[in-house]
CSV table of C-alpha atoms in Angstrom, one decimal:
chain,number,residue,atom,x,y,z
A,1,UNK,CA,97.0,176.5,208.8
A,2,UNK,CA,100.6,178.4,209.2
A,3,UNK,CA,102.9,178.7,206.5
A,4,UNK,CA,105.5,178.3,209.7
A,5,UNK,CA,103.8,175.2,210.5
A,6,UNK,CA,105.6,171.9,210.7
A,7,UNK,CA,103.7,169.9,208.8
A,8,UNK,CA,106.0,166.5,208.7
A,9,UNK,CA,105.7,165.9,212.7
A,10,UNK,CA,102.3,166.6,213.1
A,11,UNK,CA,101.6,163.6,210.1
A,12,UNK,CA,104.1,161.5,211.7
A,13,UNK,CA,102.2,161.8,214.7
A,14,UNK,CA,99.2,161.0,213.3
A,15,UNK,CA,100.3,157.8,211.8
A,16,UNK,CA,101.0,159.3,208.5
A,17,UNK,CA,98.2,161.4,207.3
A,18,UNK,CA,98.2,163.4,204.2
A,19,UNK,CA,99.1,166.6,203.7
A,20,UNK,CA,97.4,168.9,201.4
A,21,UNK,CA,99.5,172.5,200.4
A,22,UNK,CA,97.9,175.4,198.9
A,23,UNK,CA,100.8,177.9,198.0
A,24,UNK,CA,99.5,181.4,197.9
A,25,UNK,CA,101.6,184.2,195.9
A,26,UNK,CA,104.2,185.9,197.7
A,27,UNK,CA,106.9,188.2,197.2
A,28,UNK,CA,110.3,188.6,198.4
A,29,UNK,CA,111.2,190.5,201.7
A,30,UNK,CA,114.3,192.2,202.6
A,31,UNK,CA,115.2,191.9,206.1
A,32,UNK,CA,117.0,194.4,207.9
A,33,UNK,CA,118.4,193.5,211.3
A,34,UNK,CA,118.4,197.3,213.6
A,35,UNK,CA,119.8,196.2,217.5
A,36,UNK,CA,119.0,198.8,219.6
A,37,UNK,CA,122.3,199.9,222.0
A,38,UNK,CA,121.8,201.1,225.1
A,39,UNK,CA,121.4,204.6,224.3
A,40,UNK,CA,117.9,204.1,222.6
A,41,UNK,CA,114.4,202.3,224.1
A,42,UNK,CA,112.1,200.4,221.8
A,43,UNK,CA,109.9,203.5,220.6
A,44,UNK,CA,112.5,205.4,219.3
A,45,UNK,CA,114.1,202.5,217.7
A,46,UNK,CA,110.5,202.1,215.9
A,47,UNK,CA,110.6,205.8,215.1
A,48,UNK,CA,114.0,205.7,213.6
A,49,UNK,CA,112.6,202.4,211.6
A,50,UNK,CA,109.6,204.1,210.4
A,51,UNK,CA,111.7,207.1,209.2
A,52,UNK,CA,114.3,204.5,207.5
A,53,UNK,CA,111.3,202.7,205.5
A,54,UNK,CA,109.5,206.1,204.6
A,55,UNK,CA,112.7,206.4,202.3
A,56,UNK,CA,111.5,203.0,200.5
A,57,UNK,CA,108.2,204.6,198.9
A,58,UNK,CA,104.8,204.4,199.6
A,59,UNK,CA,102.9,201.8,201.6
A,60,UNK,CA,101.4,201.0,204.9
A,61,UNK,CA,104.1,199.6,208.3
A,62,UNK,CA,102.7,197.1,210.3
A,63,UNK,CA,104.8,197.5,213.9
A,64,UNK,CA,104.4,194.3,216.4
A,65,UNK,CA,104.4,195.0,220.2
A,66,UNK,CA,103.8,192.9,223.0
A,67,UNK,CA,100.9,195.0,224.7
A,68,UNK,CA,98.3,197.6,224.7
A,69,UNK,CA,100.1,200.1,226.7
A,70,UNK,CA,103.3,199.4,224.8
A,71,UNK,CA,101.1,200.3,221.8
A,72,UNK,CA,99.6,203.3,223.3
A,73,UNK,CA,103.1,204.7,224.0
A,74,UNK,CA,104.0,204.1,220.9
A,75,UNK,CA,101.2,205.6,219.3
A,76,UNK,CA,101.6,208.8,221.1
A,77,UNK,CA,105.0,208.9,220.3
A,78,UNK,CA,104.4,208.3,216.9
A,79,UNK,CA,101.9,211.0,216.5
A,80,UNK,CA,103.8,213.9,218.2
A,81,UNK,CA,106.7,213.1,215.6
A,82,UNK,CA,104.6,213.0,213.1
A,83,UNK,CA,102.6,216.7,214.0
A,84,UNK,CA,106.3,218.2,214.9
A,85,UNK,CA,107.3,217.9,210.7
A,86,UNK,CA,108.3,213.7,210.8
A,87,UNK,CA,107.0,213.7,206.9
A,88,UNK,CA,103.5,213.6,205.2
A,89,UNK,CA,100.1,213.2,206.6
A,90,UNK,CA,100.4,210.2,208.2
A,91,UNK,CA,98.0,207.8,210.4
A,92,UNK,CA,98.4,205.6,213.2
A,93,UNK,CA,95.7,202.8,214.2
A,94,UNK,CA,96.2,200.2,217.6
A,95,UNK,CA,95.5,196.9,216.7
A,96,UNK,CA,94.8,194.6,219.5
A,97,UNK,CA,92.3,191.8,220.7
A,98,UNK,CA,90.5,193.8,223.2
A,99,UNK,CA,89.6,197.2,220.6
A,100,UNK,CA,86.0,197.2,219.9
A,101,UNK,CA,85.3,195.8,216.5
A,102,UNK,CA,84.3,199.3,215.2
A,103,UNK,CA,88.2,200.1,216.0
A,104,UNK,CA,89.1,197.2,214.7
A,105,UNK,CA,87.8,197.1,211.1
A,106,UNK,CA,89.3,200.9,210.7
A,107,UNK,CA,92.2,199.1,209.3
A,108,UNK,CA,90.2,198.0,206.1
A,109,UNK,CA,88.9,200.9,205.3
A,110,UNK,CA,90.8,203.3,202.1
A,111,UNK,CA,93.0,205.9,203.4
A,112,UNK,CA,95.2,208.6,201.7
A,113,UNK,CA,98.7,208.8,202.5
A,114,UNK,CA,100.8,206.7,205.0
A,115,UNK,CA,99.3,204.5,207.5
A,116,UNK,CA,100.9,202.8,210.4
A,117,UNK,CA,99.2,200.2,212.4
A,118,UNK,CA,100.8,199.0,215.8
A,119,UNK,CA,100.0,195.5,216.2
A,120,UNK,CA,100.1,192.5,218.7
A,121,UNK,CA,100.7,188.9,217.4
A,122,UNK,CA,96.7,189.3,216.5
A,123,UNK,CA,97.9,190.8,213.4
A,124,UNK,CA,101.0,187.9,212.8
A,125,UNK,CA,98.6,185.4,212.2
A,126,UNK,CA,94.7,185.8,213.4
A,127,UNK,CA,94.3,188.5,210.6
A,128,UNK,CA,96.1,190.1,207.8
A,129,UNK,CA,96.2,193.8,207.4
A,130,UNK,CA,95.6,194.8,204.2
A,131,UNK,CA,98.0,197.1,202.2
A,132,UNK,CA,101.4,196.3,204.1
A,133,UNK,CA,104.2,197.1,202.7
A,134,UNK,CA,106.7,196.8,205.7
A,135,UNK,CA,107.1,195.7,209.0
A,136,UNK,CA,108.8,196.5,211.9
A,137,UNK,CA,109.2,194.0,214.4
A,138,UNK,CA,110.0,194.2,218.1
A,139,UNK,CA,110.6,190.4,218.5
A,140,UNK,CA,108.4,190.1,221.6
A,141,UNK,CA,105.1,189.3,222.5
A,142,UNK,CA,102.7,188.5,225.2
A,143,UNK,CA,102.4,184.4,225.8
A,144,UNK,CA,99.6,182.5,227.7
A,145,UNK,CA,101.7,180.5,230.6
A,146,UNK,CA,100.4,178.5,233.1
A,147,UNK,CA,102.4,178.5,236.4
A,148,UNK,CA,102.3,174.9,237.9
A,149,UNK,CA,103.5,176.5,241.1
A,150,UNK,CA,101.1,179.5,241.1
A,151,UNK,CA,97.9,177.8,239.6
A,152,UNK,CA,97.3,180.5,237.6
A,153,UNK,CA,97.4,181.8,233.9
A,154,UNK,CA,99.8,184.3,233.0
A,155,UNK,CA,101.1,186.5,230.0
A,156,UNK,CA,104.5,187.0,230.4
A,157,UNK,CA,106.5,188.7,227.6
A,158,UNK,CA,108.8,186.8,225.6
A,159,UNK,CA,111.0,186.7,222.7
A,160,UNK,CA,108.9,185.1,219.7
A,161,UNK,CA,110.3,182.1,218.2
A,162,UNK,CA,112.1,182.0,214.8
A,163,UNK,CA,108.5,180.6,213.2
A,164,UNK,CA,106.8,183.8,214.7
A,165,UNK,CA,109.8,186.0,213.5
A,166,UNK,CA,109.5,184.5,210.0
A,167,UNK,CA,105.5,184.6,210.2
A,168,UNK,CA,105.8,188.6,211.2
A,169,UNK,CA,108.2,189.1,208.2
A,170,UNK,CA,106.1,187.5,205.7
A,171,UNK,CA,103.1,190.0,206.5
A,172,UNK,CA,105.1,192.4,204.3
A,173,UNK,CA,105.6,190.3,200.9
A,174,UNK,CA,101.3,189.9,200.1
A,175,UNK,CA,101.1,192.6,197.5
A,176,UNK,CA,104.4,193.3,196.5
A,177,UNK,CA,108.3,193.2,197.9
A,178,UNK,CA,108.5,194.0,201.3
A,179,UNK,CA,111.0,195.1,203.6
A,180,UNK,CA,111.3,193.9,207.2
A,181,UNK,CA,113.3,195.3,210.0
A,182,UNK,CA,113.9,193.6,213.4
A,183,UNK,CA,114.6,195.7,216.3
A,184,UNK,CA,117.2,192.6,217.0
A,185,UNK,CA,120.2,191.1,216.2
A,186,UNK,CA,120.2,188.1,213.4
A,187,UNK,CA,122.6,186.5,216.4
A,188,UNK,CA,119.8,186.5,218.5
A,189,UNK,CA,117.3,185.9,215.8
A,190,UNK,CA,119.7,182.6,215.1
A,191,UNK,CA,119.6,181.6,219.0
A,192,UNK,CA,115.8,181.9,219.5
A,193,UNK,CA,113.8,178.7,219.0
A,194,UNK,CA,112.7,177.3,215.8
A,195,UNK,CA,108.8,177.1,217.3
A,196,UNK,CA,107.3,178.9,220.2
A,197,UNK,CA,106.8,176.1,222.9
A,198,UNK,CA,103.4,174.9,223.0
A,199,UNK,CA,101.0,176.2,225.7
């Protein structure tokens, strides 16, 4: 299960049943706390991000958005600032449920240079990207809701819970030390909820 799981209340609730850790090797993670003002939107705060963490050396940036088309925009935005002199050769995948598999498995095959794949929570805990040296996190992320009053299933986007935050982060410290930064305050990190409210 989760490394952000919280393993004591689910054993209480099950009168007291064992619980068996397996601690993988990790490294440590610097995070970087980057609020954006007023002045800037999300995708040039990741730009400005990306730029900040191509100073830190080599390795692959895993972004997390909340959607496909938030993806998609950043992707194109990404690309034209890479093609107008933004540094080396460079590539950008999407990562999101819906992307045929082909698409998908693009992000485990050997590249040269930089690569930067823009992720939904698929990639926070569903599947780990190999080769990730940093992250950049937007602190959102789509939600299944269920409106009582509506009768229907939504997916509203929300900020991600401190576990979540925390689970994004550690994406970053698998094959060496990372380096993390949140397009958010550590105020607001501090506020958030320590688990994202069950379905």
């Amino acid at each position: 299960t989760s490394a952000t799981f919280d393993t004591t209340r689910f054993s209480e609730h099950f009168s007291g049943a064992p619980i068996i850790e397996v601690s993988g090797r990790t490294y440590p993670v610097e995070l970087r706390y980057r609020e954006l003002d007023e002045d800037t939107d999300q995708v040039q705060g990741i730009i400005a991000a990306v730029d900040e963490l191509a100073l830190e050396g080599n390795g692959d940036v895993l972004v997390f958005l909340s959607g496909e088309r938030e993806i998609h925009d950043t992707a194109d935005a990404l690309r034209r600032h890479f093609a107008d002199g933004g540094g080396p050769h460079t590539e950008v995948l999407p990562l999101y449920a819906r992307l045929s598999a082909v698409e998908q498995h693009r992000i485990f095959q050997s590249h040269r240079g930089r690569r930067i794949v823009l992720a939904t929570n698929v990639a926070e805990t569903s599947l780990t990207v190999p080769g990730v040296r940093y992250v950049v996190d937007t602190g959102s992320a789509r939600i299944s809701r269920y409106s009582h009053r509506l009768k229907v299933q939504r997916l509203p986007i929300e900020p991600v819970s401190q576990a979540s935050a925390s689970q994004r982060a550690g994406r970053c410290g698998r094959v060496a030390p990372g380096v993390c930064i949140r397009l958010y305050s550590e105020e607001d990190f501090a506020a958030r909820p320590e688990y994202t409210e069950p379905e």
